[in-house]
Structure formats: C-alpha cells, structure tokens
Amino acid sequence: MARIVVTVMLKPEILDPQGAAVRGALTRLGLSGVSDVRQGKQFVIDLDGALDSEREMVLTKLAGELLANPVIEDYQLRVED
Amino acid sequence: MARIVVTVMLKPEILDPQGAAVRGALTRLGLSGVSDVRQGKQFVIDLDGALDSEREMVLTKLAGELLANPVIEDYQLRVED
Amino acid sequence: MAPRIGVITFPGSLDDSDAARAVRAGGAEAVRLWHADTDLQSVNAVVLPGGFSYGDYLRCGAIAKFAPMMAQVIDAAREGLPVLGICNGFQILCESGLLPGALIRNNHLHFICRDQRVKVETNATSWTADFSVGQNIVIPVKNGEGGYVADERTLDMLASENRIVASYIGNPNGSMRDIAGITNEARTVVGIMPHPEHAIDSLTGPSADGLAFFTSVVSTLTVGART
Amino acid sequence: MNTTPISVRRDIDTVERAGSTPDVQQPWADLGLKPDEYQRIRDILGRRPTSAELAMYSVMWSEHCSYKSSKVHLRQFGAKQPQTDAMLVGIGENAGVVDIGDGWAVTFKVESHNHPSFVEPYQGAATGVGGIVRDILAMGARPLAVMDSLRFGAPEHLDTPRIVSGVVAGVGGYGNCLGLPNIGGEAVFDSCYQGNPLVNALCVGAMRHEDIHLAKASGVGNLVVLYGARTGGDGIGGVSVLASETFDATGPAKRPSVQVGDPFMEKLLIECTLQMFAEKLVEGIQDLGGAGLSCATSELASNGDGGMRVHLDRVPLRDATLSPEEILMSESQERMMAVVHPDNIERVMHICQRWDVTATVIGEVTNASHLQVYWHDDLIVDVPPRTVAHDGPVYDRPFHRPAWLDARQSDEPTTERCPRPSTAEHMRQQILELLASANLCDREWLTSQYDRYVLGNTTTGRGIAVSLDCNGRFGALDPYVGAQLALSEAYRNVAVSGATPLAVTDCLNFGSPEDPEVMWQFAEAVRGLADGCLELGTPVTGGNVSLYNQTATTAIHPTPVVGVLGVLDDVRTRITMHGAKPADAVILIGATQEEFAGGEWAHVVHGHLGGTPPQVNLVAERSLASVIRDHRHLITSAHDLSDGGLAIALSELVLRNDYGLDVSFADTDADAFTMLFSESVARAVVTTASENVDAIRAACELVGLPSALLGTVTADDFLSITTADGVITLSRAELAEGWSRTFARIMS
Ligand SMILES: Nc1ncnc2c1ncn2[C@@H]1O[C@H](COP(=O)(O)OP(=O)(O)O)[C@@H](O)[C@H]1O
Ligand SMILES: [Mg+2]
C-alpha cells in the first residue's frame, strides 16, 4: 500500500479570503504577530500496491488537472510510507 | 519569522463526501487501485518573530478549538523553517 | 406583555431580518442583538439566524461561536434560556457545544435550495410545542453544509431520549438518520437545518408551516411566566 | 497577507519630469492606444503624459470603459427614449432608476463577465455578480435580488461541464453568500458559444426616492474615502509594461492572472454602505469596477466640480510591491469610494470599523479643475478629469450587411427541408424530444444551487417582476428583429405575472466590432431595441456592451440579452403558474402563424437554422399585457409562450403542477402541428373559472387579440391533446422522463 499526500494552495499572488478570515480570527482570539495565513487543501490518497512509475505519472498529471486548478493554485505531491 | 503548518482531516470514522468524489474521479480518469481518498485542509500560518512558548500554547489551543472541530476532525501542527 | 426574543446579527448573517419578522409574526417582540455586544437586553429567548457568518470560510459557525454575544448566549442557554439555531445557527450551536454532533458538506457536494418535507418528531421542546407529533410540514432547505453527523452512540442517545426534533422526508444532503433538527437535554435549545422563518406565509414561502416554531416559544414562555 | 511595506526604490515619473522630457519613448501601443489617441493625450495635456497618466488614459479609453465602438449607436436609446414619468435616473449613471410609486424607486442593470468566466469559470462568474451588485449599491439602493443569463457551448462538448459547473457554482456561491435570492435567468447551450461562454448577471435594488445617490464629487473640502478590500495586483496585466521600467533589480511580485471574489467582504460592504446612506453621511459614491481607481476618481471628479486631489500612497495595499501606475489600474474587487463632508468623517470611519471594513481618506475635493494624484510628495497625475472619463475616442466603425445573410434568410424551414410529423404519435414523440433537449429541459440542477428564499420580507406591498431573455438564433437570422424578439419575450414574461412593464436594461453580446459584418449586426440590434422600446413605452435605463466574443473569425450569434422590469402595485394580486383548479378553462390568447425559423422545433428536430424569424408585433404585446393585467383577479394561472411554443408551455404546466390538461384545437384555424410548435409572438395560455371565459375573451376581442378556448384543467396527471389525426396522451411521468434527466446527463 502506498500513501500519497497532495497539498494544494492558492498561488501567493491570488487573494485568499479564507486565509484572511482565519488570520482575523486568530488575532482576535489572542495570537499575536500573525503576518499571513493561507488556507489550502490536503488530499490523502491511498493506493493498493506500490506506486509504480506509471501510476506516478498518472497521479502527477491528475494532481495538476483535477486536484489543483493551475490557473490559481500550486500543488505539491509527496509519498508517505 | 516562523511558519506553522496545521493540517486538519476528518476523523476516519466520519464520512467524507468530498474525498469520495475525488476517489471516483481519480479512478475514472485512469488511476488504478485507489483504495481511499480523504480531503482535508491545510493552514499555513506566518508569524512575525519566533514561535515562543506562549504563542505556541495559544496556537495549539486554537488549532483544536478554531481550526479544527474535534467532534469530527483530527489535526496536526508542524513548525517549518 | 409579549415576550422579547433576541435575533443575533453576525457579520455575514443573511436571514436575520426574516427571522425577526417571523418572531413578530409569532407574537413576540423582536430584539436585534449585535454579535460584538455583550448585553443580552434581558430577552426571553434567542434566535441564531441563517447565513454565512464570517463567510463560513473556515467551517460553518466556527468563528461565530467566539463572538462576545455568543459567550452570553452559551451561559444563558445552560441556565435554560430557549435558543433556536436555524441553518448557520444550528452549526454555531454544534460548534459551541450546546448541541452534540456537527454538520458537514452535503453528500452531493452542491448547495441545495428546495421546498423540503419534514416530519416533526417531538413537540416536547420550547420551539415545537404547537406542533403535533408526526406532523408533516413543508419548509425551505438551503445549505451547502447541512449533513448532520455524530457518532453512533450520540445518534442512539438522541433517538432514545426523543431528542430528534425533526427528520427529513426525502433526505436532501445525506444527514445521518435523516436528521433535520435536534434538541438539548433540557429541550430548550433547538437546532434545525431547514428554515421555518422563510415559511410563515404563503406569499413569501412555500407554506405557513414554519410559523409554529415561533408561536411555540411564545406559548412556552407565556405558560412559564404564569406558573 | 503581508502588508509590511517593502521599500522598493522607484523611479517616479512626475508631471514635472514629463514636462521637461518630451521625447521619452512611451509604451502606448502596448497599452492598446492607437497613434492618434496617444497624440490626442499629448494635445490635451500640452506635454507628454506621465506613465501614471498614460495608464489612466489607456484603460479609460479602452473599448470596455469608453464604449468607443458602440457609443454612436447607443445614443439611439436616448434619442428614441419614450416619454415616461417613471424614469428618475437615466443612462449614464451606474444604473438607471425607475419610480414604482409611493415614494419607492427601483434600480436594475445587467452586466457581462464573459471572458473571465471562460478563463476561470467559478471566479469569473462570482466576480461578475459582485460587480453588478456594487453598481446597484452605488445608486443608494439595497440590492434585493440577482438574475443570471448564461450561454454555454454545445451540450455534448467535453469542456462544457467544466464551464457550466464552475459558472453555476460561482453565481450561486457569491450570491448565496450575499443573501441575495436568485430570481431567475436563462441557461442556453449552442456551439457558437464554445470558446466564448456568456455570463450576464443582473441585480435589482430598491430605495426611497430621497436616497438616490449619484457618482459625483462636489463640495470643496469634502473628503474622498476608499473603503473595502485592500488593493492588490488584480487585473493589471496590461500595465506591467509600465511597471517593469520602474523597478530595481528585485522586481515586482507576480501579478495575479485571475481575480478572486470575497463575497463575505462584499456583504460587509453592503451593510456598511447602507448604514452610511441611512444616516445621510454620503455626498457622492462610486463603486470600483473595471479600471479601478482610475475610473472612480476621474468619474467622481468630472461629474462633480472637477477638482480632486488624491494621495495614492495612502491606499491600503495587499501587495506592497505595486507601483503607482498599477494601483491606479488595479481591479481588485469589493472596494467602494465615497465623498464625505468633513463633519461626517468620524461617523463614517466608525461605521466601517463596526463592520470590520478598512476605510482610508485618500484625498479631497478641491476647487482646482484638475484631478491631481500624488505619490508621496510627487505630483504624478494632473489632468482635466472629463478628458479621461468622458472625452475618450469615438469610432464610427464601418459596417455592412453580411453577404451570406440573404442565403440564410431564404433557407426557410419548409416542409421539404424540415419534414413535419405525419401522425399524432409522431408529434407526441417530438414533444418528448423537445422536452428532453438541452435548452428546454428542467433547470432544477442549476436553480436548486441558488438560494431563492432569503429576504422574504422585502415586499413593501408593491412587487416587482423582472425577466431576462434572448434567443441568439433569431439574432443570427435578423439582428434587428432578434433584438425586438428578445424585448418582446422579456416584456411578455413580466406581463403574464400581472405586472406593468416599466423599463429595460440590456447586455449586448457580440463579436468583434472591427469586422464590418459583426458591426452591422450590432448596429441593427441597437436600432431594433431602441425602436422596440419606443413603441412599447419602456425606456432603456442602462446596460452593458460586450464585444470581441469570437474565436478567430467566428463570432457568436448576436446575443442582445434584454431585461424588462415591471411593477405590481400589490404583490398579492400577482399571477403565477400554479393557481389553476380542475375544471378551470384553458384559453390561448394571441394569434398563431406558421413560424418555425430559428425556433426550437427546427433546431432540435432538424438542426436547422435558416429563414426569417417570427414576425414582431409589439402592438399585440401591449394588448396582451393590458388584458392580463386588467383581468388578473379572474386569471388563475398564466404561462407565456416562447421557446418551443404551446407544446412546451402546456407540458410545463402539467409538469409543474398537480393537475392535467385536456385540450384541442377545434376552436382555432391552424393545424395541430402549427398550433403546438410555432413560436409566434404575443401569446399566452391562461386559465380561469369557466364562468369568466366570456369576460376574458371579450376583453381580448376589444383590443383586437384573437383568443381560443383550448379545453379544461383536469384532476388527473395527463396532458391530452386532441388533434385531427387522433389524441396525443402524455402522462406527467412520461413528460418528466427526459425533461428531468437531461441537465444532469449533460453535466456527467
Ligand atoms: N441561469 C439561470 N439562472 C437562474 N434561473 C434560471 C436560469 N436559467 C433558467 N432559469 C429559470 O428556469 C426557469 C425556466 O427557464 P426558461 O425555460 O428559460 O423560462 P422562461 O420561459 O420563463 O424564460 C425560469 O424560472 C428561469 O428563470
Ligand atoms: Mg426564456
């Protein structure tokens, strides 16, 4: 079994109203010096069997096409064990 | 400057409709053997200055009260550098 | 004198004026309360209206539960103040621990707005006294994160203690056990996902079935005052 | 978000420097200016513009902001404006305002966000809704509801679900979060919109007459307040040519390619603005939309006394690396600008703070006649504001009738080209085929994602009805007639609710104005709409033009989307589609001719587009409206006939109610096929108690409208239609079969 974690974050230059709302709340609730908060998504994908190179290729492609919207988002893929 | 990353995932026993939809889509689009997908959130929090023990305490508390709802979600906190 | 019922406005509340209108239609005086204030203005009950408090950006109701006015409401509710949370208000009640469980993304992943058939399961609460048990009503449902979830033990407890207030006929969002609304142990705090305040006359709503939530609390409060 | 100012050394192009360096090469062509336009700027200023001035002129003189290709034609809306007392504010302001009686006024406007919705459907549609809502708010009104008119590519195309789901979620996500009910719209599929989807959003708002606000900065010493979201680098792609020259080696941060909306911020903006209005704290107000601060400052100043001083360095930024030129052009969403008397400023700041909205005084009204913009101590803009906002170039572009149009118009859907159904059973199949087609099927998939219940208490006793309509195929056959048919349909839609149509807004979606054939289509559509509005007595109060909707040389169908606003003096008397009772009589009002060109039957059954569209009859539309309005106490339900004709209207009545219909055409002159599928104008089906049939039919006769008694409402679930060739029977379940599944099928 392989576990792949894909994290998707809005590109730095894109407005992130969700992050801004969280920043406001953290500050109001007593956390000082919060300079920025960005909110993104995390997908935890479990595969039967190992992540062979073919599946890795498919997954990398789908991360950029399905999981993330490359027009506004960046993504990262990491294999956990 | 300190950067803290908080990830929040639905507890394993809670139904995750978004994860299920992503699983279906990945499979349809050609990724074989996907046994499970869970979708969660990731918060990237930037602080001015260092993460001293007081701010760490506040943050740990808010992660469990604000960023995650412990009734349905688990969370993890990690300091990046 | 008519009871005074508070309606809290949070940043992003949408149904607060419709809720206030329903309160008046139910025979009470509507008192507008502001999230950042701390004076409950000696209201006899509180409605937490629907909407997208703080944009619902983090999790529905997650930020609103920390509002100064909510601290007052939470304390007063524990002392027996009747509270009705509608939609986003229901989410706030769960987030703040006044009601068990939580509300998650609809199973079909879409916002859904439709006229919903709902069965009233109990009239032994402050907000449903004027219904008969088993009564079918039609009120609008409109939410993106309206799926009620709780662990099996909690669900069993709610059922065995007769604390499921209303259930869906035709589940719109994957809510566990078709739950549309629940109440606390004292039966004073009720959370409901569909919107009774949008169904108080047939001109603006699909029915007038929702009005009884508001007349119920007025009768409950009036009886309470007499005894 | 990082707001710590980073000190970037900038080489500021000041007015002083511009005066002393006349020969500096400027990237005017990259900014979309033509040589003569650049020369005109130099003539106006008597020197070369600074880079900030160049930025302002280039964006304000763009097609989008200056209407340079369309202006000469749009003037007809004013020139042919019907006499009416209802119009309180006309074209030219953020939105027109109409009197609805009792001291109440209504404002409404439709606007396009087409191209952004192709690039990023969710955010494009969402920010489209945000923009039109701020326009309505800027008039002093509380926004009450939104509508959306959407056009997508072919239903079977692979890219269509991406666009549809994104656009619908974006319209819903933004509007729902603002608490504005979505009260209707259109969703049309046609391959001509494949790379050019159309997203037209309408907002309607209401106010008391005394609350009408205008976009003007007057009163020397009054303060200019910018409030709402911080300014980021959104929508400034073009000016990067200016920015790149002015940065040191560190370079600017990347600029966003897509604008992201923040509906929560917009909701706060609405509430805080309404509170300022209620306390009478605002002298003038303007939303920030296209061209951002360039537009807001130059329009406010030129509509007022002309003088304004702005300190650009005070603008709160989301991205500290923005250059002054970029700040002037940024199209960051959710921002407003108010002109406030100094005595009221404290209160305004307090209200903004209460709603957690950032507000900053960035300037003041002056007695100079220029708009002056400072960056710290440097004067970087010094212009007569009118020359920026109103005196842009105007083109009378060449146009001519397309050579191919004659051939298309003579390609009538004759019985040879488009064989008609030969038996009753055949006709029955075609009814089902139409119901299951992309443009006629149930839109529940879409409408259930929109909140339609919020703000139930906005009724003031008075009610308003709004409809948005267009059939692009009619426009493709004849743009003049197509525009009038869009008007006619929207007018009829409003009329069948019992409301009196009062005013019009429009969004004119066309291809490239540089193509003389497209320009002709545009000119014809405007002429048709202006003539039609004059005849119907409903003035155009405002609207929007979207050009360049084309891929290579292929333009979309001419798509003049028309919105009609009507008023009911008592909402309780409105007519719905749902009030009929079994045994009520079913009456068809209006004349039916053999008109199939451009209609749904020819499109769905034969994939045919040719011939001349249905004949316009605005006199009959007026008569129909008056009969329905004057008899609304007798009419139990009404449905207008439009796309798909009577067949679809009858089917919808059965589908959306719990009764059946039993009809025949014995009382009419035409054959059953024509009766069912023709799309002749000025027709409606109404139901009424049998004792009122004569009264209604007599009223029709009085105004010269034919009427026919079709049959009765039945207590069962069947639509049964008696024809000369036998009876067509359709149960509700059969009708629903394809109709209710098609949309989801397109989306899967
Ligand atoms: N994009 C849309 N947004 C909101 N409502 C829509 C949209 N498209 C269609 N509708 C609604 O769906 C219903 C059916 O659409 P349509 O057949 O075009 O109606 P009509 O004949 O009244 O123009 C109408 O109530 C219409 O307002
Ligand atoms: Mg229509």
CSV table of N, CA, C and O in Angstrom, one decimal, chain C residues 11-15 17-18 21 34 52 54-55 57 110-115 140 142 198 203-206, chain D residues 176-179 262-264 267-268 354-355 445 448-457 459 571-572 574:
chain,number,residue,atom,x,y,z
C,11,PRO,N,-21.5,39.2,11.5
C,11,PRO,CA,-21.1,39.6,10.1
C,11,PRO,C,-21.3,38.4,9.2
C,11,PRO,O,-20.8,37.4,9.4
C,12,GLY,N,-22.1,38.7,8.2
C,12,GLY,CA,-22.4,37.6,7.2
C,12,GLY,C,-23.8,36.9,7.5
C,12,GLY,O,-24.2,36.0,6.8
C,13,SER,N,-24.5,37.3,8.6
C,13,SER,CA,-25.8,36.8,8.8
C,13,SER,C,-26.7,37.3,7.6
C,13,SER,O,-26.6,38.4,7.2
C,14,LEU,N,-27.6,36.4,7.1
C,14,LEU,CA,-28.4,36.8,6.0
C,14,LEU,C,-29.9,36.7,6.3
C,14,LEU,O,-30.7,37.5,5.8
C,15,ASP,N,-30.3,35.8,7.1
C,15,ASP,CA,-31.7,35.6,7.4
C,15,ASP,C,-32.2,36.3,8.7
C,15,ASP,O,-33.2,36.0,9.2
C,17,SER,N,-33.1,39.4,9.2
C,17,SER,CA,-34.4,40.2,9.2
C,17,SER,C,-35.6,39.3,8.9
C,17,SER,O,-36.7,39.6,9.5
C,18,ASP,N,-35.4,38.3,8.2
C,18,ASP,CA,-36.6,37.3,8.0
C,18,ASP,C,-36.9,36.7,9.4
C,18,ASP,O,-38.0,36.4,9.7
C,21,ARG,N,-38.8,39.1,11.5
C,21,ARG,CA,-40.1,39.2,11.0
C,21,ARG,C,-40.9,38.0,11.5
C,21,ARG,O,-42.1,38.1,11.9
C,34,TRP,N,-26.4,42.4,18.5
C,34,TRP,CA,-25.2,42.6,17.7
C,34,TRP,C,-24.1,41.7,18.2
C,34,TRP,O,-23.8,41.6,19.4
C,52,PHE,N,-24.1,33.1,6.3
C,52,PHE,CA,-22.7,32.7,6.2
C,52,PHE,C,-21.9,33.5,7.1
C,52,PHE,O,-21.2,34.5,6.7
C,54,TYR,N,-19.1,35.1,9.0
C,54,TYR,CA,-17.7,35.2,8.6
C,54,TYR,C,-17.4,34.5,7.3
C,54,TYR,O,-16.4,33.9,7.1
C,55,GLY,N,-18.4,34.5,6.4
C,55,GLY,CA,-18.2,33.9,5.1
C,55,GLY,C,-18.2,32.4,5.2
C,55,GLY,O,-18.1,31.7,4.2
C,57,TYR,N,-15.9,30.7,5.9
C,57,TYR,CA,-14.7,30.4,5.2
C,57,TYR,C,-13.9,29.3,5.9
C,57,TYR,O,-13.3,28.5,5.2
C,110,HIS,N,-23.2,19.9,-3.5
C,110,HIS,CA,-23.7,21.1,-4.1
C,110,HIS,C,-24.5,21.8,-3.0
C,110,HIS,O,-25.0,21.2,-2.1
C,111,PHE,N,-24.6,23.1,-3.1
C,111,PHE,CA,-25.6,23.9,-2.3
C,111,PHE,C,-26.9,23.4,-2.8
C,111,PHE,O,-27.1,23.2,-4.0
C,112,ILE,N,-27.9,23.3,-1.9
C,112,ILE,CA,-29.2,22.9,-2.4
C,112,ILE,C,-30.3,23.8,-1.7
C,112,ILE,O,-30.2,24.1,-0.5
C,113,CYS,N,-31.1,24.3,-2.6
C,113,CYS,CA,-32.3,25.1,-2.1
C,113,CYS,C,-33.5,24.5,-2.7
C,113,CYS,O,-33.7,24.3,-3.9
C,114,ARG,N,-34.4,24.0,-1.8
C,114,ARG,CA,-35.7,23.4,-2.3
C,114,ARG,C,-36.7,23.4,-1.2
C,114,ARG,O,-36.4,23.6,0.0
C,115,ASP,N,-37.9,23.2,-1.6
C,115,ASP,CA,-39.0,23.1,-0.6
C,115,ASP,C,-38.9,21.7,0.0
C,115,ASP,O,-38.9,20.7,-0.8
C,140,PRO,N,-38.5,25.6,3.5
C,140,PRO,CA,-37.4,25.6,2.6
C,140,PRO,C,-36.1,25.0,3.3
C,140,PRO,O,-35.9,25.3,4.4
C,142,LYS,N,-31.9,25.2,2.5
C,142,LYS,CA,-31.0,25.8,1.6
C,142,LYS,C,-29.6,25.8,2.4
C,142,LYS,O,-29.4,26.6,3.3
C,198,HIS,N,-38.6,31.2,6.8
C,198,HIS,CA,-39.0,31.5,5.4
C,198,HIS,C,-40.3,30.9,5.0
C,198,HIS,O,-40.7,30.9,3.8
C,203,LEU,N,-47.4,33.8,0.8
C,203,LEU,CA,-47.0,34.8,-0.2
C,203,LEU,C,-45.5,34.8,-0.4
C,203,LEU,O,-45.0,34.8,-1.5
C,204,THR,N,-44.7,34.6,0.7
C,204,THR,CA,-43.2,34.6,0.5
C,204,THR,C,-42.6,33.3,0.7
C,204,THR,O,-41.4,33.1,0.5
C,205,GLY,N,-43.4,32.3,1.2
C,205,GLY,CA,-42.8,31.0,1.4
C,205,GLY,C,-43.6,29.9,0.8
C,205,GLY,O,-44.7,30.2,0.2
C,206,PRO,N,-43.2,28.7,0.9
C,206,PRO,CA,-44.0,27.6,0.3
C,206,PRO,C,-45.2,27.2,1.1
C,206,PRO,O,-46.1,26.5,0.6
D,176,ASN,N,-25.4,33.6,-3.0
D,176,ASN,CA,-26.0,33.0,-1.8
D,176,ASN,C,-25.3,33.6,-0.5
D,176,ASN,O,-25.9,33.8,0.5
D,177,CYS,N,-24.0,33.8,-0.7
D,177,CYS,CA,-23.3,34.3,0.5
D,177,CYS,C,-23.6,35.8,0.8
D,177,CYS,O,-23.5,36.2,1.9
D,178,LEU,N,-24.1,36.5,-0.2
D,178,LEU,CA,-24.5,37.9,0.0
D,178,LEU,C,-25.9,37.9,0.5
D,178,LEU,O,-26.4,39.0,0.9
D,179,GLY,N,-26.6,36.8,0.5
D,179,GLY,CA,-28.0,36.8,0.9
D,179,GLY,C,-28.9,37.4,-0.1
D,179,GLY,O,-29.9,38.0,0.2
D,262,ASP,N,-14.5,37.9,-2.9
D,262,ASP,CA,-14.6,37.7,-1.5
D,262,ASP,C,-16.0,38.1,-1.1
D,262,ASP,O,-16.2,39.3,-0.7
D,263,PRO,N,-17.0,37.2,-1.3
D,263,PRO,CA,-18.4,37.6,-1.1
D,263,PRO,C,-18.7,38.1,0.4
D,263,PRO,O,-19.5,38.9,0.6
D,264,PHE,N,-17.9,37.6,1.3
D,264,PHE,CA,-18.1,38.0,2.7
D,264,PHE,C,-17.8,39.5,2.8
D,264,PHE,O,-18.5,40.2,3.5
D,267,LYS,N,-20.5,41.5,1.4
D,267,LYS,CA,-21.7,41.6,2.3
D,267,LYS,C,-21.5,42.7,3.4
D,267,LYS,O,-22.4,43.5,3.6
D,268,LEU,N,-20.3,42.7,3.9
D,268,LEU,CA,-19.9,43.7,4.9
D,268,LEU,C,-20.0,45.1,4.2
D,268,LEU,O,-20.5,46.1,4.8
D,354,ARG,N,-17.1,49.3,12.7
D,354,ARG,CA,-18.1,48.4,13.3
D,354,ARG,C,-18.3,47.1,12.4
D,354,ARG,O,-18.5,46.0,12.9
D,355,TRP,N,-18.2,47.3,11.1
D,355,TRP,CA,-18.4,46.2,10.2
D,355,TRP,C,-17.0,45.6,9.8
D,355,TRP,O,-17.0,44.8,8.9
D,445,TRP,N,-31.3,21.3,-11.8
D,445,TRP,CA,-29.9,21.1,-11.4
D,445,TRP,C,-29.2,22.4,-11.1
D,445,TRP,O,-28.4,22.4,-10.2
D,448,SER,N,-31.5,24.8,-8.2
D,448,SER,CA,-31.5,24.3,-6.8
D,448,SER,C,-30.2,24.7,-6.1
D,448,SER,O,-30.1,24.6,-4.9
D,449,GLN,N,-29.2,25.2,-6.9
D,449,GLN,CA,-28.0,25.6,-6.3
D,449,GLN,C,-28.0,27.1,-5.9
D,449,GLN,O,-27.0,27.6,-5.4
D,450,TYR,N,-29.1,27.7,-6.2
D,450,TYR,CA,-29.3,29.1,-5.9
D,450,TYR,C,-30.3,29.3,-4.7
D,450,TYR,O,-31.4,28.7,-4.8
D,451,ASP,N,-30.0,30.2,-3.8
D,451,ASP,CA,-30.9,30.5,-2.7
D,451,ASP,C,-32.0,31.4,-3.3
D,451,ASP,O,-31.7,32.4,-4.0
D,452,ARG,N,-33.3,30.9,-3.2
D,452,ARG,CA,-34.3,31.8,-3.7
D,452,ARG,C,-35.2,32.3,-2.6
D,452,ARG,O,-36.3,32.9,-2.8
D,453,TYR,N,-34.9,32.0,-1.3
D,453,TYR,CA,-35.8,32.4,-0.3
D,453,TYR,C,-35.4,33.5,0.6
D,453,TYR,O,-36.2,34.1,1.3
D,454,VAL,N,-34.1,33.8,0.6
D,454,VAL,CA,-33.7,34.8,1.6
D,454,VAL,C,-34.4,36.1,1.3
D,454,VAL,O,-34.8,36.4,0.2
D,455,LEU,N,-34.5,37.0,2.3
D,455,LEU,CA,-35.1,38.3,2.2
D,455,LEU,C,-36.6,38.2,1.8
D,455,LEU,O,-37.1,39.0,1.0
D,456,GLY,N,-37.3,37.3,2.4
D,456,GLY,CA,-38.7,37.1,2.1
D,456,GLY,C,-39.6,38.4,2.5
D,456,GLY,O,-40.7,38.6,2.0
D,457,ASN,N,-39.0,39.2,3.3
D,457,ASN,CA,-39.8,40.3,3.8
D,457,ASN,C,-39.5,41.6,3.0
D,457,ASN,O,-39.8,42.7,3.5
D,459,THR,N,-40.9,42.6,0.5
D,459,THR,CA,-42.1,43.2,-0.2
D,459,THR,C,-42.6,44.4,0.6
D,459,THR,O,-42.7,44.4,1.9
D,571,VAL,N,-48.5,43.0,-4.5
D,571,VAL,CA,-48.0,41.7,-4.9
D,571,VAL,C,-49.0,40.6,-4.7
D,571,VAL,O,-48.9,39.6,-5.4
D,572,ARG,N,-49.9,40.8,-3.8
D,572,ARG,CA,-50.8,39.7,-3.6
D,572,ARG,C,-51.7,39.4,-4.8
D,572,ARG,O,-52.3,38.4,-4.9
D,574,ARG,N,-50.5,39.1,-7.8
D,574,ARG,CA,-49.7,38.6,-8.9
D,574,ARG,C,-50.3,37.3,-9.4
D,574,ARG,O,-50.9,36.5,-8.7
